[in-house]
């Protein structure tokens, strides 16, 4: 295995782990904490978090995971390691569709709609807004988390296959 292939595979592993961890943290702590808070606070906090997530630290994991895994698949295929190639390409395609595209089609529009709201002073109105948002958002985040966890496993198998040859 070339150094370039190994380095790219390692980068794919790090990015896959980072994005899985990011989505997982929302599942097991962040959203539960917001759901337990005053809904007016939850709405304002989520607006702030959504506004801050578009940054140079998050971007490589979110936007880079799919392309890096596809690139490793190409490198593996070119070095005649078709088994490793299929794992990396599968992971790259799965993350691109079930992580990145899902986020951009469902979660981002929900975040933008929530961000455009003025937080209501009335707690009952805020509770209704938050409940409608949080329940649906969490379903799709759990899908992203599951997909990203599977991608991480596929990358691990791909690295194993690279090392075997």
Short mmCIF file of the C-alpha atoms (twelve columns), coordinates in Angstrom:
data_MODEL
# 
_entry.id   MODEL 
# 
loop_
_atom_site.group_PDB 
_atom_site.id 
_atom_site.type_symbol 
_atom_site.label_atom_id 
_atom_site.label_alt_id 
_atom_site.label_comp_id 
_atom_site.label_asym_id 
_atom_site.label_seq_id 
_atom_site.Cartn_x 
_atom_site.Cartn_y 
_atom_site.Cartn_z 
_atom_site.pdbx_PDB_model_num 
ATOM 1   C CA . UNK A 1   0.000   0.000  0.000  1 
ATOM 2   C CA . UNK A 2   1.375   3.400  -0.927 1 
ATOM 3   C CA . UNK A 3   1.889   6.137  1.621  1 
ATOM 4   C CA . UNK A 4   -0.624  8.265  -0.239 1 
ATOM 5   C CA . UNK A 5   -3.274  5.540  0.000  1 
ATOM 6   C CA . UNK A 6   -2.513  4.924  3.686  1 
ATOM 7   C CA . UNK A 7   -2.520  8.635  4.510  1 
ATOM 8   C CA . UNK A 8   -5.768  9.224  2.680  1 
ATOM 9   C CA . UNK A 9   -7.358  6.174  4.346  1 
ATOM 10  C CA . UNK A 10  -6.242  7.463  7.754  1 
ATOM 11  C CA . UNK A 11  -7.698  10.898 6.956  1 
ATOM 12  C CA . UNK A 12  -10.951 9.179  5.942  1 
ATOM 13  C CA . UNK A 13  -10.987 7.353  9.262  1 
ATOM 14  C CA . UNK A 14  -10.463 10.576 11.225 1 
ATOM 15  C CA . UNK A 15  -13.127 12.468 9.264  1 
ATOM 16  C CA . UNK A 16  -15.612 9.582  9.549  1 
ATOM 17  C CA . UNK A 17  -15.022 9.367  13.289 1 
ATOM 18  C CA . UNK A 18  -15.357 13.123 13.684 1 
ATOM 19  C CA . UNK A 19  -18.680 13.365 11.867 1 
ATOM 20  C CA . UNK A 20  -20.070 10.303 13.632 1 
ATOM 21  C CA . UNK A 21  -19.061 11.806 16.980 1 
ATOM 22  C CA . UNK A 22  -20.611 15.133 16.055 1 
ATOM 23  C CA . UNK A 23  -23.993 13.618 15.179 1 
ATOM 24  C CA . UNK A 24  -23.801 11.201 18.127 1 
ATOM 25  C CA . UNK A 25  -23.275 14.022 20.638 1 
ATOM 26  C CA . UNK A 26  -26.524 15.624 19.482 1 
ATOM 27  C CA . UNK A 27  -28.340 12.303 20.004 1 
ATOM 28  C CA . UNK A 28  -27.085 11.486 23.490 1 
ATOM 29  C CA . UNK A 29  -26.795 14.868 25.176 1 
ATOM 30  C CA . UNK A 30  -27.391 18.118 23.341 1 
ATOM 31  C CA . UNK A 31  -30.990 17.604 22.269 1 
ATOM 32  C CA . UNK A 32  -31.964 15.950 25.564 1 
ATOM 33  C CA . UNK A 33  -30.575 18.970 27.379 1 
ATOM 34  C CA . UNK A 34  -32.428 21.391 25.143 1 
ATOM 35  C CA . UNK A 35  -35.647 19.376 25.488 1 
ATOM 36  C CA . UNK A 36  -35.342 19.646 29.283 1 
ATOM 37  C CA . UNK A 37  -34.831 23.423 29.174 1 
ATOM 38  C CA . UNK A 38  -37.390 26.201 28.966 1 
ATOM 39  C CA . UNK A 39  -38.482 26.023 25.293 1 
ATOM 40  C CA . UNK A 40  -37.714 29.723 24.808 1 
ATOM 41  C CA . UNK A 41  -34.145 29.036 25.934 1 
ATOM 42  C CA . UNK A 42  -33.992 25.897 23.760 1 
ATOM 43  C CA . UNK A 43  -35.057 27.824 20.655 1 
ATOM 44  C CA . UNK A 44  -32.553 30.623 21.286 1 
ATOM 45  C CA . UNK A 45  -29.762 28.135 22.055 1 
ATOM 46  C CA . UNK A 46  -30.452 26.091 18.932 1 
ATOM 47  C CA . UNK A 47  -30.507 29.251 16.833 1 
ATOM 48  C CA . UNK A 48  -27.078 30.170 18.233 1 
ATOM 49  C CA . UNK A 49  -25.644 26.679 17.707 1 
ATOM 50  C CA . UNK A 50  -26.938 26.509 14.136 1 
ATOM 51  C CA . UNK A 51  -25.437 29.916 13.403 1 
ATOM 52  C CA . UNK A 52  -22.047 28.871 14.795 1 
ATOM 53  C CA . UNK A 53  -21.691 25.425 13.183 1 
ATOM 54  C CA . UNK A 54  -20.739 26.794 9.781  1 
ATOM 55  C CA . UNK A 55  -17.047 27.082 10.485 1 
ATOM 56  C CA . UNK A 56  -13.628 25.877 9.336  1 
ATOM 57  C CA . UNK A 57  -13.396 23.244 12.079 1 
ATOM 58  C CA . UNK A 58  -16.669 21.532 11.143 1 
ATOM 59  C CA . UNK A 59  -16.421 21.879 7.347  1 
ATOM 60  C CA . UNK A 60  -13.706 19.258 6.681  1 
ATOM 61  C CA . UNK A 61  -15.625 16.494 8.458  1 
ATOM 62  C CA . UNK A 62  -18.994 17.447 7.006  1 
ATOM 63  C CA . UNK A 63  -17.955 18.207 3.423  1 
ATOM 64  C CA . UNK A 64  -14.736 16.173 3.184  1 
ATOM 65  C CA . UNK A 65  -15.715 12.727 4.467  1 
ATOM 66  C CA . UNK A 66  -17.495 11.553 1.314  1 
ATOM 67  C CA . UNK A 67  -14.924 12.806 -1.220 1 
ATOM 68  C CA . UNK A 68  -11.969 11.517 0.809  1 
ATOM 69  C CA . UNK A 69  -13.507 8.054  1.103  1 
ATOM 70  C CA . UNK A 70  -14.272 7.983  -2.616 1 
ATOM 71  C CA . UNK A 71  -10.688 9.031  -3.329 1 
ATOM 72  C CA . UNK A 72  -9.328  6.208  -1.155 1 
ATOM 73  C CA . UNK A 73  -11.603 3.860  -3.083 1 
ATOM 74  C CA . UNK A 74  -10.036 5.035  -6.337 1 
ATOM 75  C CA . UNK A 75  -6.522  4.601  -4.938 1 
ATOM 76  C CA . UNK A 76  -7.356  1.099  -3.681 1 
ATOM 77  C CA . UNK A 77  -8.937  0.141  -7.003 1 
ATOM 78  C CA . UNK A 78  -5.903  1.399  -8.935 1 
ATOM 79  C CA . UNK A 79  -3.632  -0.701 -6.725 1 
ATOM 80  C CA . UNK A 80  -5.733  -3.779 -7.560 1 
ATOM 81  C CA . UNK A 81  -7.322  -3.970 -4.106 1 
ATOM 82  C CA . UNK A 82  -10.927 -4.212 -5.233 1 
ATOM 83  C CA . UNK A 83  -12.099 -5.474 -1.845 1 
ATOM 84  C CA . UNK A 84  -10.815 -2.384 -0.023 1 
ATOM 85  C CA . UNK A 85  -12.084 -0.171 -2.835 1 
ATOM 86  C CA . UNK A 86  -15.661 -1.410 -2.458 1 
ATOM 87  C CA . UNK A 87  -15.674 -0.678 1.299  1 
ATOM 88  C CA . UNK A 88  -14.354 2.854  0.861  1 
ATOM 89  C CA . UNK A 89  -16.601 3.669  -2.092 1 
ATOM 90  C CA . UNK A 90  -19.605 2.249  -0.217 1 
ATOM 91  C CA . UNK A 91  -18.734 4.396  2.798  1 
ATOM 92  C CA . UNK A 92  -18.234 7.496  0.658  1 
ATOM 93  C CA . UNK A 93  -21.531 7.088  -1.157 1 
ATOM 94  C CA . UNK A 94  -23.433 6.185  2.003  1 
ATOM 95  C CA . UNK A 95  -22.134 9.223  3.896  1 
ATOM 96  C CA . UNK A 96  -22.729 11.545 0.948  1 
ATOM 97  C CA . UNK A 97  -26.370 10.476 0.660  1 
ATOM 98  C CA . UNK A 98  -27.290 9.600  4.245  1 
ATOM 99  C CA . UNK A 99  -25.177 12.213 5.992  1 
ATOM 100 C CA . UNK A 100 -24.466 15.233 3.872  1 
ATOM 101 C CA . UNK A 101 -27.417 15.249 1.453  1 
ATOM 102 C CA . UNK A 102 -29.889 14.315 4.192  1 
ATOM 103 C CA . UNK A 103 -28.575 17.183 6.313  1 
ATOM 104 C CA . UNK A 104 -28.853 19.674 3.475  1 
ATOM 105 C CA . UNK A 105 -32.328 18.536 2.419  1 
ATOM 106 C CA . UNK A 106 -33.941 18.142 5.851  1 
ATOM 107 C CA . UNK A 107 -31.972 19.490 8.815  1 
ATOM 108 C CA . UNK A 108 -30.599 22.670 7.251  1 
ATOM 109 C CA . UNK A 109 -33.999 23.931 6.039  1 
ATOM 110 C CA . UNK A 110 -35.448 23.167 9.476  1 
ATOM 111 C CA . UNK A 111 -32.568 25.062 11.100 1 
ATOM 112 C CA . UNK A 112 -33.035 28.024 8.782  1 
ATOM 113 C CA . UNK A 113 -36.785 28.146 9.488  1 
ATOM 114 C CA . UNK A 114 -36.125 28.038 13.239 1 
ATOM 115 C CA . UNK A 115 -33.425 30.687 12.863 1 
ATOM 116 C CA . UNK A 116 -35.848 33.058 11.153 1 
ATOM 117 C CA . UNK A 117 -38.264 32.982 14.084 1 
ATOM 118 C CA . UNK A 118 -38.431 35.518 16.853 1 
ATOM 119 C CA . UNK A 119 -38.480 33.569 20.090 1 
ATOM 120 C CA . UNK A 120 -41.992 33.954 21.489 1 
ATOM 121 C CA . UNK A 121 -42.361 35.332 24.988 1 
ATOM 122 C CA . UNK A 122 -45.346 33.058 25.569 1 
ATOM 123 C CA . UNK A 123 -44.056 29.735 26.903 1 
ATOM 124 C CA . UNK A 124 -46.953 27.731 25.432 1 
ATOM 125 C CA . UNK A 125 -46.215 29.027 21.927 1 
ATOM 126 C CA . UNK A 126 -42.503 28.374 22.396 1 
ATOM 127 C CA . UNK A 127 -43.221 24.854 23.667 1 
ATOM 128 C CA . UNK A 128 -45.292 24.080 20.564 1 
ATOM 129 C CA . UNK A 129 -42.618 25.439 18.209 1 
ATOM 130 C CA . UNK A 130 -39.837 23.592 20.011 1 
ATOM 131 C CA . UNK A 131 -41.729 20.307 20.217 1 
ATOM 132 C CA . UNK A 132 -42.576 20.334 16.500 1 
ATOM 133 C CA . UNK A 133 -38.991 21.185 15.613 1 
ATOM 134 C CA . UNK A 134 -37.145 18.949 18.055 1 
ATOM 135 C CA . UNK A 135 -39.108 15.745 17.478 1 
ATOM 136 C CA . UNK A 136 -38.689 15.817 13.685 1 
ATOM 137 C CA . UNK A 137 -35.098 17.117 13.794 1 
ATOM 138 C CA . UNK A 138 -34.055 14.329 16.152 1 
ATOM 139 C CA . UNK A 139 -35.493 11.582 13.932 1 
ATOM 140 C CA . UNK A 140 -33.371 12.743 11.020 1 
ATOM 141 C CA . UNK A 141 -30.342 13.295 13.235 1 
ATOM 142 C CA . UNK A 142 -30.627 9.707  14.478 1 
ATOM 143 C CA . UNK A 143 -30.630 8.550  10.855 1 
ATOM 144 C CA . UNK A 144 -27.484 10.636 10.183 1 
ATOM 145 C CA . UNK A 145 -25.878 9.191  13.287 1 
ATOM 146 C CA . UNK A 146 -26.657 5.609  12.330 1 
ATOM 147 C CA . UNK A 147 -25.439 6.180  8.770  1 
ATOM 148 C CA . UNK A 148 -22.218 7.803  10.009 1 
ATOM 149 C CA . UNK A 149 -21.612 4.938  12.438 1 
ATOM 150 C CA . UNK A 150 -22.010 2.422  9.621  1 
ATOM 151 C CA . UNK A 151 -19.637 4.508  7.481  1 
ATOM 152 C CA . UNK A 152 -17.052 4.404  10.263 1 
ATOM 153 C CA . UNK A 153 -17.347 0.611  10.345 1 
ATOM 154 C CA . UNK A 154 -16.995 0.419  6.551  1 
ATOM 155 C CA . UNK A 155 -13.838 2.536  6.732  1 
ATOM 156 C CA . UNK A 156 -12.441 0.205  9.392  1 
ATOM 157 C CA . UNK A 157 -13.118 -2.811 7.186  1 
ATOM 158 C CA . UNK A 158 -11.570 -0.980 4.223  1 
ATOM 159 C CA . UNK A 159 -8.406  -0.255 6.192  1 
ATOM 160 C CA . UNK A 160 -8.280  -3.892 7.293  1 
ATOM 161 C CA . UNK A 161 -8.540  -4.935 3.636  1 
ATOM 162 C CA . UNK A 162 -5.796  -2.472 2.659  1 
ATOM 163 C CA . UNK A 163 -3.507  -3.915 5.329  1 
ATOM 164 C CA . UNK A 164 -4.195  -7.493 4.264  1 
ATOM 165 C CA . UNK A 165 -2.920  -6.959 0.745  1 
# 
